[in-house]
CSV table of C-alpha atoms in Angstrom, one decimal:
chain,number,residue,atom,x,y,z
I,295,MET,CA,109.3,192.3,105.6
I,296,ALA,CA,106.6,194.1,103.6
I,297,GLU,CA,105.4,197.5,104.5
I,298,SER,CA,102.0,197.9,105.9
I,299,ALA,CA,99.2,198.7,103.5
I,300,GLU,CA,98.3,201.8,105.3
I,301,ARG,CA,101.8,203.4,105.2
I,302,SER,CA,102.5,202.4,101.6
I,303,GLY,CA,99.2,203.8,100.4
I,304,GLN,CA,98.6,200.6,98.4
I,305,ARG,CA,96.0,197.9,99.1
I,306,ARG,CA,97.6,194.7,100.1
I,307,VAL,CA,96.9,191.8,97.8
I,308,ARG,CA,95.8,188.7,99.6
I,309,PRO,CA,97.6,185.6,98.2
I,310,ALA,CA,95.8,182.5,97.3
I,311,PRO,CA,95.4,180.0,100.2
I,312,LEU,CA,97.8,177.1,100.2
I,313,ILE,CA,95.8,173.9,100.1
I,314,PHE,CA,97.5,170.8,101.4
I,315,GLU,CA,97.9,168.1,98.8
I,316,PRO,CA,96.7,164.5,99.4
I,317,ALA,CA,99.5,162.1,100.3
I,318,GLU,CA,99.0,160.2,97.0
I,319,ALA,CA,99.7,163.4,95.0
I,320,THR,CA,102.8,164.4,96.9
I,321,ALA,CA,104.3,160.9,96.4
I,322,ASP,CA,104.6,161.7,92.7
I,323,PRO,CA,107.7,163.9,92.3
I,324,GLU,CA,106.3,165.5,89.2
I,325,HIS,CA,103.1,166.7,91.0
I,326,PHE,CA,103.0,170.2,92.4
I,327,PHE,CA,99.7,171.7,93.4
I,328,ASP,CA,98.2,170.2,90.2
I,329,LEU,CA,100.1,172.7,88.1
I,330,GLU,CA,101.3,170.0,85.7
I,331,SER,CA,97.8,169.3,84.7
I,332,ILE,CA,97.0,172.9,83.6
I,333,GLU,CA,97.3,173.1,79.8
I,334,ASP,CA,96.2,176.7,79.2
I,335,PRO,CA,99.4,178.9,79.7
I,336,ARG,CA,97.3,181.8,80.8
I,337,GLU,CA,95.7,179.8,83.6
I,338,LEU,CA,99.0,178.2,84.4
I,339,LEU,CA,100.7,181.6,84.8
I,340,SER,CA,97.8,182.8,86.9
I,341,ARG,CA,97.8,179.8,89.3
I,342,ALA,CA,101.6,179.7,89.5
I,343,THR,CA,101.6,183.4,90.4
I,344,GLU,CA,99.0,182.8,93.1
I,345,LEU,CA,101.1,180.1,94.6
I,346,THR,CA,104.2,182.2,94.4
I,347,LEU,CA,102.5,185.0,96.3
I,348,ALA,CA,101.1,182.5,98.8
I,349,PHE,CA,104.5,181.0,99.5
I,350,ARG,CA,106.1,184.4,99.9
I,351,ALA,CA,103.4,185.5,102.3
I,352,ALA,CA,103.8,182.2,104.2
I,353,THR,CA,107.6,182.7,104.3
I,354,ASP,CA,107.3,186.2,105.6
I,355,ARG,CA,104.9,185.1,108.4
I,356,ALA,CA,107.1,182.1,109.3
I,357,ILE,CA,110.2,184.4,109.6
I,358,GLU,CA,108.2,186.7,111.9
I,359,PHE,CA,107.3,183.8,114.1
I,360,GLN,CA,110.9,182.6,114.1
I,361,ALA,CA,112.0,186.1,115.2
I,362,ILE,CA,109.4,186.3,117.9
I,363,ALA,CA,110.4,182.9,119.3
I,364,ALA,CA,114.1,183.8,119.2
I,365,ALA,CA,113.4,187.0,121.1
I,366,GLN,CA,111.3,185.1,123.7
I,367,LEU,CA,113.9,182.4,124.1
I,368,SER,CA,116.7,185.0,124.7
I,369,ASP,CA,114.6,187.3,127.0
I,370,PRO,CA,116.9,188.3,129.9
I,371,ARG,CA,113.9,188.0,132.3
I,372,ARG,CA,113.7,184.2,131.6
I,373,PHE,CA,115.7,182.1,134.1
I,374,ASP,CA,116.3,179.6,131.2
I,375,ARG,CA,117.1,182.2,128.6
I,376,LEU,CA,119.3,181.2,125.6
I,377,THR,CA,122.3,183.1,124.4
I,378,PRO,CA,122.4,184.2,120.7
I,379,ALA,CA,124.8,181.4,120.1
I,380,ASP,CA,122.3,178.9,121.6
I,381,VAL,CA,119.5,180.3,119.5
I,382,ALA,CA,121.7,180.2,116.4
I,383,GLU,CA,122.5,176.5,117.0
I,384,ARG,CA,118.9,175.6,117.5
I,385,ALA,CA,117.7,177.4,114.3
I,386,GLU,CA,120.8,176.5,112.3
I,387,TRP,CA,121.7,180.2,111.8
I,388,THR,CA,124.9,182.1,112.3
I,389,GLU,CA,125.3,183.9,115.6
I,390,ASP,CA,125.2,187.2,113.8
I,391,TYR,CA,121.9,186.4,112.1
I,392,ALA,CA,120.5,185.1,115.4
I,393,ARG,CA,121.3,188.5,117.0
I,394,LYS,CA,119.5,190.3,114.1
I,395,MET,CA,116.5,188.0,114.4
I,396,ILE,CA,116.3,188.5,118.1
I,397,GLU,CA,116.2,192.2,117.6
I,398,PHE,CA,113.6,191.9,114.9
I,399,GLY,CA,111.5,189.7,117.2
I,400,ARG,CA,111.8,192.2,120.0
I,401,ASP,CA,110.7,194.9,117.6
I,402,LEU,CA,107.7,192.8,116.5
I,403,ILE,CA,106.7,192.1,120.1
I,404,ARG,CA,107.1,195.8,121.1
I,405,THR,CA,105.0,197.0,118.1
I,406,GLY,CA,102.6,194.2,118.0
I,407,GLY,CA,103.9,193.3,114.5
I,408,ARG,CA,102.3,196.3,112.9
I,409,ASP,CA,103.8,199.3,111.0
I,410,ARG,CA,107.3,197.9,110.8
I,411,GLU,CA,109.8,198.8,108.0
I,412,GLU,CA,111.8,196.4,105.9
């Protein structure tokens, strides 16, 4: 995961928001966030870069939420806790990856999701 802006000394760039596309637009396999309609290559590069950053940020956040959920599901204090193998099966991961995600999730829970290293 990305380092915090404070520790890296760099200002974190906020990616462009992802805007959901209307159903009619997504039905067209050639349509992708209206990029196909942009003719100016400078504008196309700029918008495609914004989308790339937004998807990366969304992926990072989704992975963090997966890890937190895995840690919560495997919490030994839960009477219905899952084993790493059970978590792996639910998330379609390997058991080794599930263990790593559970630990990552526990770290996120413990630190409040701040100031973590990659």
